[in-house]
mmCIF file of C-alpha atoms and ligand atoms in Angstrom:
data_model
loop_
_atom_site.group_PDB
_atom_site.id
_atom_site.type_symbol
_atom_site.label_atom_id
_atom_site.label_comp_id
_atom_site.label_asym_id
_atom_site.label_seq_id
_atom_site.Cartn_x
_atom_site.Cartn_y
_atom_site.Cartn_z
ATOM 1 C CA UNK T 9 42.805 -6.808 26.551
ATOM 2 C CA UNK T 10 40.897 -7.401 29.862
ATOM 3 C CA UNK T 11 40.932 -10.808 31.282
ATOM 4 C CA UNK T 12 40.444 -12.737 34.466
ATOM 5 C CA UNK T 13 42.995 -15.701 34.181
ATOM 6 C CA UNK T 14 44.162 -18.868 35.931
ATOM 7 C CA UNK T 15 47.472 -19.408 36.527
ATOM 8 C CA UNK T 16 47.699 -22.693 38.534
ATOM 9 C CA UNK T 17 44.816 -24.581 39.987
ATOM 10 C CA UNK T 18 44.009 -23.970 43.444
ATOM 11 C CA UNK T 19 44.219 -20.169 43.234
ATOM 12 C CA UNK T 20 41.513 -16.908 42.718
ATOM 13 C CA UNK T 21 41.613 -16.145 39.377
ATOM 14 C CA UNK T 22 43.497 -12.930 38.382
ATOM 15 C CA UNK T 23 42.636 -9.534 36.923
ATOM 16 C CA UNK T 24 45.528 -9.432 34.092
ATOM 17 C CA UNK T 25 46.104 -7.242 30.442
ATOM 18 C CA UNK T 26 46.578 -9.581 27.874
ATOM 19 C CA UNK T 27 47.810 -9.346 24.185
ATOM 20 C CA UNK T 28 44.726 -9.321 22.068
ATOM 21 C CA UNK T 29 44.882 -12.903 20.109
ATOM 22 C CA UNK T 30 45.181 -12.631 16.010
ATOM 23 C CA UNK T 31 42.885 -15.288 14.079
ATOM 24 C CA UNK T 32 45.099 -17.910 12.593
ATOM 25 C CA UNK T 33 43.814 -19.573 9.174
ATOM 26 C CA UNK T 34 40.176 -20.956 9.808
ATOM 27 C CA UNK T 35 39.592 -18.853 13.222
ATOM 28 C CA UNK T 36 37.552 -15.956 13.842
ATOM 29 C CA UNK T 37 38.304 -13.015 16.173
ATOM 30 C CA UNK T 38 35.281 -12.577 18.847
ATOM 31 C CA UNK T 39 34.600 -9.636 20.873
ATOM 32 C CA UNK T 40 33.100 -11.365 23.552
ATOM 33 C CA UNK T 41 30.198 -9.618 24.973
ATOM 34 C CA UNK T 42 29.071 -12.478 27.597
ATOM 35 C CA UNK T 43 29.736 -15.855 29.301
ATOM 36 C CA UNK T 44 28.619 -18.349 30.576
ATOM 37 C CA UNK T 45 30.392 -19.902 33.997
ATOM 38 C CA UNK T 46 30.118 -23.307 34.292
ATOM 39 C CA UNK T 47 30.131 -26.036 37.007
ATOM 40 C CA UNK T 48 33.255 -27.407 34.465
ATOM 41 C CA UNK T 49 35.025 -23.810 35.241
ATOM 42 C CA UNK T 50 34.796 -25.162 38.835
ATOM 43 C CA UNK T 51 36.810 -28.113 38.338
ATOM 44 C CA UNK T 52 39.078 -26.323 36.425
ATOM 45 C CA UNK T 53 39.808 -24.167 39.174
ATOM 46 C CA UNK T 54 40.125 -26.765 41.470
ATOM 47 C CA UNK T 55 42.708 -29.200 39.563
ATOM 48 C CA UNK T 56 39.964 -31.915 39.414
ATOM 49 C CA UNK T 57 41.159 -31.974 35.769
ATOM 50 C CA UNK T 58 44.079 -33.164 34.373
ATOM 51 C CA UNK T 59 46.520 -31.005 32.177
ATOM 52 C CA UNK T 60 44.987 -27.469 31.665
ATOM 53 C CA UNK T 61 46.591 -24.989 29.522
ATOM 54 C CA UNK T 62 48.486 -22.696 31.878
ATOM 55 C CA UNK T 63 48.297 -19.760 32.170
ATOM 56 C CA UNK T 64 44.647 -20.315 31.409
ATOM 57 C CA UNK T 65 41.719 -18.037 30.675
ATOM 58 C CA UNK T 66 38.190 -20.320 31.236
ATOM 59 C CA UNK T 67 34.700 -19.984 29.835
ATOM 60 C CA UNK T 68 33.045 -21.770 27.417
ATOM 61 C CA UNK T 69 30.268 -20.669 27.069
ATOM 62 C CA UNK T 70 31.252 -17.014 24.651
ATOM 63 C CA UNK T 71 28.706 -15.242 22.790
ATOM 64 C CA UNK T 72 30.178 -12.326 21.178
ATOM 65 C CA UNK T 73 30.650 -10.072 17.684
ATOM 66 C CA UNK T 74 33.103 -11.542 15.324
ATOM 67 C CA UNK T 75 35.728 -8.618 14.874
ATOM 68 C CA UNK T 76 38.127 -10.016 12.352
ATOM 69 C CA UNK T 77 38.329 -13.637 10.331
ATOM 70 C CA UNK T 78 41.513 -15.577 9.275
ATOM 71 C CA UNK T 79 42.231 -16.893 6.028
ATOM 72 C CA UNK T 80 39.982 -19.719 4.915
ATOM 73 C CA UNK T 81 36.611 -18.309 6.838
ATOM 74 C CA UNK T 82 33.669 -18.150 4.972
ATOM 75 C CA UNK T 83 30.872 -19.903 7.638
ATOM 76 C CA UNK T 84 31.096 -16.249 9.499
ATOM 77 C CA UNK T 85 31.324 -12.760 8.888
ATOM 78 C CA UNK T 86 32.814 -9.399 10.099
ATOM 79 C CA UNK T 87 30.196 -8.195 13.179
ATOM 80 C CA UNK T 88 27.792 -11.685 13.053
ATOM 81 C CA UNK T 89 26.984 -12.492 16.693
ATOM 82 C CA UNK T 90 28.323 -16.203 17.260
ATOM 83 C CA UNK T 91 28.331 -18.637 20.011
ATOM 84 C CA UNK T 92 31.446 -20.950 21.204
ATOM 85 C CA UNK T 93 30.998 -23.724 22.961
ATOM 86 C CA UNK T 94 33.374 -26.378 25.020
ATOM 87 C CA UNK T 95 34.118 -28.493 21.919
ATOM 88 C CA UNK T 96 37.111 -26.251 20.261
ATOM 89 C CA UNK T 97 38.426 -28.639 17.594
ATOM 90 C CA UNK T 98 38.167 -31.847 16.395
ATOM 91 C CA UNK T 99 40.802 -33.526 14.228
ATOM 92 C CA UNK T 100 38.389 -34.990 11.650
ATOM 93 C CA UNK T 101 40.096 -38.269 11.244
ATOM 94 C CA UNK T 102 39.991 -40.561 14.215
ATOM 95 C CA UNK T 103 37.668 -43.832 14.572
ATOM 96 C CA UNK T 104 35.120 -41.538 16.876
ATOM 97 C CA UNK T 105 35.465 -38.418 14.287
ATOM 98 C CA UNK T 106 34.543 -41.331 11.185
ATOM 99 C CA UNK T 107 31.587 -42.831 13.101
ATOM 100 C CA UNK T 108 29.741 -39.224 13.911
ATOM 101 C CA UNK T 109 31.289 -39.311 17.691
ATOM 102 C CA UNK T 110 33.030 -36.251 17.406
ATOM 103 C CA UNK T 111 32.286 -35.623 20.842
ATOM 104 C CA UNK T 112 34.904 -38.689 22.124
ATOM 105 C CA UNK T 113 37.655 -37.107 19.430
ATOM 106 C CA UNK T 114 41.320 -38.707 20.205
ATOM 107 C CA UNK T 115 41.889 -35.096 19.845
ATOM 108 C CA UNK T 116 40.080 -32.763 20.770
ATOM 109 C CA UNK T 117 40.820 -29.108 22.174
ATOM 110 C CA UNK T 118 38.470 -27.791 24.673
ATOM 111 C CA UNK T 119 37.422 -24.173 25.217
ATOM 112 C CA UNK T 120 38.680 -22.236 28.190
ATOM 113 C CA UNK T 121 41.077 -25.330 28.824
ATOM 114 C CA UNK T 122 43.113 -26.512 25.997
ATOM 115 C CA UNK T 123 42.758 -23.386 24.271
ATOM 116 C CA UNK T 124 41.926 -19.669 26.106
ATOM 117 C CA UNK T 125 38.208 -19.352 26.461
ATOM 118 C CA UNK T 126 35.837 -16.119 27.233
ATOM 119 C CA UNK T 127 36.683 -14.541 30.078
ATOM 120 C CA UNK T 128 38.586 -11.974 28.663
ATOM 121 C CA UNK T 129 37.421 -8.881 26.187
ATOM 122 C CA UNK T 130 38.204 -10.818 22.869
ATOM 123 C CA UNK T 131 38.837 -14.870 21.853
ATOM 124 C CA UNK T 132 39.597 -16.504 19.025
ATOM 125 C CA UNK T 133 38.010 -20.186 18.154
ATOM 126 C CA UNK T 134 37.859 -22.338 15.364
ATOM 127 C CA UNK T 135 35.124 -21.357 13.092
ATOM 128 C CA UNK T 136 33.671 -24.442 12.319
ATOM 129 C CA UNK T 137 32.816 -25.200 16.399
ATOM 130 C CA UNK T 138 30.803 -21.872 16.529
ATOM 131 C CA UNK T 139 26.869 -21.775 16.395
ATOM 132 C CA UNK T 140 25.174 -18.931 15.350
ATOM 133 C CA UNK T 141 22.587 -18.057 17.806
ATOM 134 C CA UNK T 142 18.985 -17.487 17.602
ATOM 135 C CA UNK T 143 18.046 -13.639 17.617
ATOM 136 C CA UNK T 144 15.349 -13.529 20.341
ATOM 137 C CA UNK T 145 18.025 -14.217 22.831
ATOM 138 C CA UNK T 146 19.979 -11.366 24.556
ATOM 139 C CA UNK T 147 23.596 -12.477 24.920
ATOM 140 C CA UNK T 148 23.312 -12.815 28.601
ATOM 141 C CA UNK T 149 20.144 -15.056 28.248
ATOM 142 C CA UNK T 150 21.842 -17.663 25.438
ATOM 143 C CA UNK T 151 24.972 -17.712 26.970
ATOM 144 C CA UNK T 152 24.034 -20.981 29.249
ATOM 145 C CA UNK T 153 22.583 -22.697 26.812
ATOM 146 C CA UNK T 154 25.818 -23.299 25.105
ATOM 147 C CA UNK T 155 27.079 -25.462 27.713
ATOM 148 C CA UNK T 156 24.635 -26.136 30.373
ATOM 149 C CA UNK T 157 21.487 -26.154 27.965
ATOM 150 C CA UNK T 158 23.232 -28.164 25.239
ATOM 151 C CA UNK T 159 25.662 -30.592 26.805
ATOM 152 C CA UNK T 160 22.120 -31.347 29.214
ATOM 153 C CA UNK T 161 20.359 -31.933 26.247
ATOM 154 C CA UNK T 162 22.302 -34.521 25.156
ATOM 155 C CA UNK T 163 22.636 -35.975 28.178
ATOM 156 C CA UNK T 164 18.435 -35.575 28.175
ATOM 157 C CA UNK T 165 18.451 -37.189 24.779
ATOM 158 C CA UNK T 166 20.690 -40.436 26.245
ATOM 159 C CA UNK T 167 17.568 -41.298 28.046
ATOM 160 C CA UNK T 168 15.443 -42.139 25.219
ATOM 161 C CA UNK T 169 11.746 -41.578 25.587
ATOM 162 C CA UNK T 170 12.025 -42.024 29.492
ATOM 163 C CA UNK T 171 8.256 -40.301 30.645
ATOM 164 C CA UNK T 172 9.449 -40.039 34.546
ATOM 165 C CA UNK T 173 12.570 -38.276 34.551
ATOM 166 C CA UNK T 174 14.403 -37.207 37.745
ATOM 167 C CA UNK T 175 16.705 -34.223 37.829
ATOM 168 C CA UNK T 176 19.583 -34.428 40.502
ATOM 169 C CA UNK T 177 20.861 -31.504 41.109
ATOM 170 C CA UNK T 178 18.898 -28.076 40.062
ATOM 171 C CA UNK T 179 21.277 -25.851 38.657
ATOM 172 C CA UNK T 180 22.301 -24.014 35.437
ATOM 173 C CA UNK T 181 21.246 -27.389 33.286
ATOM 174 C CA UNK T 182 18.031 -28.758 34.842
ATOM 175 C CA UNK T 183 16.481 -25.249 34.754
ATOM 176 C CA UNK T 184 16.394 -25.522 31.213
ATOM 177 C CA UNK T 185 16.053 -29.077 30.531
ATOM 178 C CA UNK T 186 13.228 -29.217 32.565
ATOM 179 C CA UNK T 187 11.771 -26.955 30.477
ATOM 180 C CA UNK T 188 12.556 -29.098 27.689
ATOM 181 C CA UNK T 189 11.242 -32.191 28.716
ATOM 182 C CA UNK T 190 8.082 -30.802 29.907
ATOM 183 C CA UNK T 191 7.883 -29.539 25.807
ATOM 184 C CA UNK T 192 8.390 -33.126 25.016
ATOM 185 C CA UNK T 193 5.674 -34.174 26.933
ATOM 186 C CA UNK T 194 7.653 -35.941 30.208
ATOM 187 C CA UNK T 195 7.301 -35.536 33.408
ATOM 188 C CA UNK T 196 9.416 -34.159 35.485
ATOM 189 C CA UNK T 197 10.838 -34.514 39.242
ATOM 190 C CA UNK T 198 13.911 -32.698 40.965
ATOM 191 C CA UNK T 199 16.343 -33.111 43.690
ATOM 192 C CA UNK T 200 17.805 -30.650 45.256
ATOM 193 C CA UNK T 201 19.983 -30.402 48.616
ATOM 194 C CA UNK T 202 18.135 -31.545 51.201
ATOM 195 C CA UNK T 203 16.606 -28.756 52.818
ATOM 196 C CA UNK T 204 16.740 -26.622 49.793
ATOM 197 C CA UNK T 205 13.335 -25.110 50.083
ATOM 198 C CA UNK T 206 13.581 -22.049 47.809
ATOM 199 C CA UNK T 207 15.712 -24.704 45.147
ATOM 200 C CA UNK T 208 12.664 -27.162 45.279
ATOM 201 C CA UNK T 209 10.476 -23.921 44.649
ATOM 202 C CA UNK T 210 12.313 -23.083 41.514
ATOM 203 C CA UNK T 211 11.912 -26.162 40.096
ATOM 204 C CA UNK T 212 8.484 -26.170 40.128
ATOM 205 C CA UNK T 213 8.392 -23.065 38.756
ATOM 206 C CA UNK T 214 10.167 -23.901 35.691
ATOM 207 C CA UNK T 215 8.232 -27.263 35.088
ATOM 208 C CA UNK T 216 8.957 -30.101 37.934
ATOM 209 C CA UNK T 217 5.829 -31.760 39.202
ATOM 210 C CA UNK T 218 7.682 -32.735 42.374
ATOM 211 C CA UNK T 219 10.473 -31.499 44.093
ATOM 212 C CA UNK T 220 12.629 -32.690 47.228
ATOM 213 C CA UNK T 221 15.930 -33.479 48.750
ATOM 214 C CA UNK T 222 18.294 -36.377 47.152
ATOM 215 C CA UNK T 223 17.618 -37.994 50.328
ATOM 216 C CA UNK T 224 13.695 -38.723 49.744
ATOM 217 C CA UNK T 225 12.067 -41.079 47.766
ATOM 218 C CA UNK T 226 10.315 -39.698 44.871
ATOM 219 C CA UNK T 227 6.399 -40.172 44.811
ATOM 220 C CA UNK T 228 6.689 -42.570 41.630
ATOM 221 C CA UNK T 229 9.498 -44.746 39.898
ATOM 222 C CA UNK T 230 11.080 -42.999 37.746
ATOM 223 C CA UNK T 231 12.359 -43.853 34.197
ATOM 224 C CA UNK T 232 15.392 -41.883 33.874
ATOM 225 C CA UNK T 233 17.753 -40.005 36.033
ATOM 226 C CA UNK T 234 19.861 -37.450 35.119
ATOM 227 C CA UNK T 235 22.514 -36.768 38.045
ATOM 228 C CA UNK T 236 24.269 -32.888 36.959
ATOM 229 C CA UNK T 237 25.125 -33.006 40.784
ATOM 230 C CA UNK T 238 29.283 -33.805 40.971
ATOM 231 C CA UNK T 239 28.353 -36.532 44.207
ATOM 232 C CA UNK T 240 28.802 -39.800 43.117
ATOM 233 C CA UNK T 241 27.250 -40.785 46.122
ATOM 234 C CA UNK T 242 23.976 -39.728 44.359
ATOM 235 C CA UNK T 243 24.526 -42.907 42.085
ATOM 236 C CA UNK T 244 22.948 -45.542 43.865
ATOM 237 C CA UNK T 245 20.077 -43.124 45.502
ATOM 238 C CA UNK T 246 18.951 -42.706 41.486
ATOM 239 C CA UNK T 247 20.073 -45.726 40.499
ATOM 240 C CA UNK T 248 17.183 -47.156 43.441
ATOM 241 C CA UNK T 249 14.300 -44.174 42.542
ATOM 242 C CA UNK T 250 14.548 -46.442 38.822
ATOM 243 C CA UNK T 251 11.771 -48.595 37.202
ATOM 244 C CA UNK T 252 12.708 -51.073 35.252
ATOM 245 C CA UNK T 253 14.748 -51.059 32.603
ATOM 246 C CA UNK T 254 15.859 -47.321 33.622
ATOM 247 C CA UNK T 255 18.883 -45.350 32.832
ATOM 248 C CA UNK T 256 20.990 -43.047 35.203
ATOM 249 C CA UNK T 257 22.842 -40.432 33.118
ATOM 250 C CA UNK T 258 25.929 -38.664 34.969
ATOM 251 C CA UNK T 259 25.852 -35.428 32.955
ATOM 252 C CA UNK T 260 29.125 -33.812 34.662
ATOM 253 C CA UNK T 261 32.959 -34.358 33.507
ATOM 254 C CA UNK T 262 33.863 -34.673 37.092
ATOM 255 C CA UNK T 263 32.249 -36.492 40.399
ATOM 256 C CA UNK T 264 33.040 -37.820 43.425
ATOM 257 C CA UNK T 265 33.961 -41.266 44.114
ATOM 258 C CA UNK T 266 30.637 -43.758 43.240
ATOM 259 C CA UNK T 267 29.848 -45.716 46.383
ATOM 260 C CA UNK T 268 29.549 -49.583 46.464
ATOM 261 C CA UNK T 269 26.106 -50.877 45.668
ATOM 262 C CA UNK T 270 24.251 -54.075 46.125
ATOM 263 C CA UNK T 271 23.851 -55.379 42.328
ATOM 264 C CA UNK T 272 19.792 -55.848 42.654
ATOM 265 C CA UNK T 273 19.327 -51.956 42.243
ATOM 266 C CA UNK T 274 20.881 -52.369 38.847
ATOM 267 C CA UNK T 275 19.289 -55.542 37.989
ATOM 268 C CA UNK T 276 16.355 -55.886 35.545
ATOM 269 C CA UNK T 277 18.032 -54.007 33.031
ATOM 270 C CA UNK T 278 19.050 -50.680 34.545
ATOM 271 C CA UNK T 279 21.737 -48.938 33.440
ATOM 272 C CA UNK T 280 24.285 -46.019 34.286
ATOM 273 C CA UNK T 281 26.141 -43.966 31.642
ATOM 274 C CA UNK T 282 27.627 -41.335 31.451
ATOM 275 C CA UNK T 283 27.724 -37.781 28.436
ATOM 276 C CA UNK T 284 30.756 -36.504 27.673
ATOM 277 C CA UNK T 285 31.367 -33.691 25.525
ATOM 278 C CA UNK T 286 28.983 -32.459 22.415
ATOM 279 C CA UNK T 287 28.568 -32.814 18.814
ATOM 280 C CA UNK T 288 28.379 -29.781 16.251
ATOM 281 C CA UNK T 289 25.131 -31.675 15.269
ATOM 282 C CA UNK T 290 24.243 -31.553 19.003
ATOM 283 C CA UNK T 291 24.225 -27.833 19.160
ATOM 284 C CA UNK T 292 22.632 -27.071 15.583
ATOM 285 C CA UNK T 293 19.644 -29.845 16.789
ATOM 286 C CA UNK T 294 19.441 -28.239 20.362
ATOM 287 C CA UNK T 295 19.793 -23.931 19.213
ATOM 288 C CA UNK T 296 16.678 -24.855 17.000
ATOM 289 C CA UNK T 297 14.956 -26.264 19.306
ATOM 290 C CA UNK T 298 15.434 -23.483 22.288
ATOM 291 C CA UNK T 299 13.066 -20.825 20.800
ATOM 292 C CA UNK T 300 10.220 -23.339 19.841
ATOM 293 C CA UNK T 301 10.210 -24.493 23.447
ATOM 294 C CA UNK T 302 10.223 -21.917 24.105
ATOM 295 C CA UNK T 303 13.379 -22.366 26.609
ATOM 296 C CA UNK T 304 13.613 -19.115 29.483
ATOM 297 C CA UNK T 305 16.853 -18.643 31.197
ATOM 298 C CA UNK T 306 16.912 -17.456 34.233
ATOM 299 C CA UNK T 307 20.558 -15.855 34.578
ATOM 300 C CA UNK T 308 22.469 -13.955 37.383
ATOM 301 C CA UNK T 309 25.066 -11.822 35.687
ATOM 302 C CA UNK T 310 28.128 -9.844 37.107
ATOM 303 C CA UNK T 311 30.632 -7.839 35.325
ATOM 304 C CA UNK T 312 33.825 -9.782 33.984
ATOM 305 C CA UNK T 313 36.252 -8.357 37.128
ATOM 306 C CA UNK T 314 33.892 -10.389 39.445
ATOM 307 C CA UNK T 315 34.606 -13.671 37.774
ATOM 308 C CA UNK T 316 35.891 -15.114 41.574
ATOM 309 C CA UNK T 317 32.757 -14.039 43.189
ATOM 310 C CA UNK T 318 30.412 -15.494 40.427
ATOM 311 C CA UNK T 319 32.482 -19.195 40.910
ATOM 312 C CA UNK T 320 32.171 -18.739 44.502
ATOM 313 C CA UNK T 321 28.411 -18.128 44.592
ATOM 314 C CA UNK T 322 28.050 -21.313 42.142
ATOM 315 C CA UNK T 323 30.489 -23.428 44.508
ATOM 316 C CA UNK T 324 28.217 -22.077 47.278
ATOM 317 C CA UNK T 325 25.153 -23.413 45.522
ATOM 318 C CA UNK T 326 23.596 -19.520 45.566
ATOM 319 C CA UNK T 327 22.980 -18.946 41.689
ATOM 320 C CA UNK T 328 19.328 -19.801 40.761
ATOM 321 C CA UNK T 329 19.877 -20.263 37.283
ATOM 322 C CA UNK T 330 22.587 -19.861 35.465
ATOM 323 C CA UNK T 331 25.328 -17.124 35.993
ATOM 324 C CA UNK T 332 26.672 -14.940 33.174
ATOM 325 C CA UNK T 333 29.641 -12.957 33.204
ATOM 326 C CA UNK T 334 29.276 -9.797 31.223
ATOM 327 C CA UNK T 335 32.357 -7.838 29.322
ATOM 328 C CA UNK T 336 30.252 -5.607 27.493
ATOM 329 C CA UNK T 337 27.954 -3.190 29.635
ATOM 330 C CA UNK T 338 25.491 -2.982 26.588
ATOM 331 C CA UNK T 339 25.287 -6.486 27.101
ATOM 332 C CA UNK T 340 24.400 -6.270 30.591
ATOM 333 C CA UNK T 341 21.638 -3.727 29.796
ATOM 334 C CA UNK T 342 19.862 -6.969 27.498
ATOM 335 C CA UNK T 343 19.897 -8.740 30.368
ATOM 336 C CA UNK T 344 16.481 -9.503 32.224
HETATM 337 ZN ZN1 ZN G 414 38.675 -37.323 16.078
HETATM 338 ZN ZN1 ZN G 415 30.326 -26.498 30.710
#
């Protein structure tokens, strides 16, 4: 099968013909039609990660046909479109598993880095971590919201019923959880680069009230930050654009190094946290919630081969959106 694949951090990934993967017991077979690239794929690439599966094919955001089931499948069948996300497996048992915090699992396999994810013709995942998907979404359209859209919506839902919510960082998540907060009835302000005009533009025109550069001070105190932006330097700017008794959420699995910061810009009961990972029950919660929104994604999407040029364009900060890539052309043809 096609596949674009990493074979040691630091390096383009590589065109390569792989095996086509069997379903063991409990797995499905996918043919993947789409997926999503992530800023995670990034850090992959880059060895900001410990311990990848090598050789490695990423993605982790697959949306695809189910060709063939193992033994033991019953939640899918033969040709049902699914969706796989980053968390691969869980092992059911451990003190985060028994306390519904699957997402912090002693051990737990990750798409597209502990097991081979979806950029490649045909996966195979664990049947209970896939979502259906809901059908007014093309595949190229739903693809981000398995990652970006759902692992930001948690990361939205860690800040409570914050009204003022700042965005750092207007990529592939905060164009869609804008949209969702504005549903919920917040208010929302984003950062972008400084001197990001045409990134503060898209913001507003997916739902911010105000947009700017990390470096300026927003017109109000906000509530709640949500950094997706991998500076840690960013940190203490939210941590000062806070009201009271505000939270900063880092929503990435990787940043920089966190500056020093006087103590009084965390004082009066501000607080910084960070999301890791997702819940099944985070996905079901967040799929149902996309088409009521009703969430639009706006997606860039290349063909599968140009996997290096679609993680260079998101290093370079280019995508507006989210970016897609596409193994199946009739896929590309749903796109917008
Ligand atoms: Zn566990
Ligand atoms: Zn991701």
């Amino acid at each position: 099968m096609r596949a674009m694949v990493l074979d040691a951090p630091r390096r383009p990934l590589c065109a390569a013909d792989l095996p086509q993967p069997a379903p063991g017991q409990g797995q499905v077979l996918i043919r993947v039609r789409a997926c999503g690239v992530c800023r995670t794929d990034l850090h992959i690439v880059d060895g900001d990660l410990p311990h990848p599966k090598l050789p490695l094919v990423l993605g982790h955001q697959i949306v695809g046909a189910v060709e063939a089931v193992g033994t033991g499948v019953e939640r899918f069948a033969v040709g049902e479109r699914v969706g796989v996300p980053w968390l691969g497996f869980t092992d059911g048992t451990c003190r985060y598993c028994r306390t519904n915090r699957e997402n912090l699992c002693d051990h737990a396999r990750f798409t597209g880095y502990d097991n081979d994810g979806g950029y490649a013709a045909y996966a195979v995942a664990d049947a209970r971590f896939g979502f259906p998907l809901p059908a007014v979404y093309s595949d190229v359209q739903v693809a981000p919201l398995l990652c970006a859209g759902l692992i930001g919506y948690r990361a939205l839902t860690l800040t409570g019923d914050a009204e003022r919510l700042g965005l750092y960082g207007f990529g592939s998540s905060a164009h869609i959880i804008a949209q969702v907060a504005r549903h919920q009835g917040r208010r929302v302000f984003a950062f972008t680069r400084d001197g990001d005009e045409a990134g503060q533009r898209f913001a507003r025109e997916v739902g911010a009230e105000w947009a700017g550069g990390s470096g300026q001070a927003p017109p109000e105190e906000l509530d709640a930050a949500i950094i997706f932006a991998a500076a840690g330097e960013l940190v203490p700017i939210a941590l000062r654009a806070l009201a009271k008794g505000g939270t900063v959420v880092c929503a990435g699995i990787h940043m920089s190094a966190i500056p020093s910061f006087p103590y009084e810009i965390l004082w009066e009961e501000r607080s910084v946290r960070s999301v890791a990972n997702l819940t099944r029950r985070d996905g079901e919660e967040f799929l149902a919630l996309a088409p009521r929104v009703p969430i639009r994604t706006i997606v860039e999407a290349h063909p599968l081969e140009e996997a290096n040029t679609a993680l260079a364009r998101l290093r370079d900060g280019k995508i507006r959106g989210s970016v897609v890539l596409v193994t199946d052309e009739t896929a590309l043809q749903g796109s917008r």
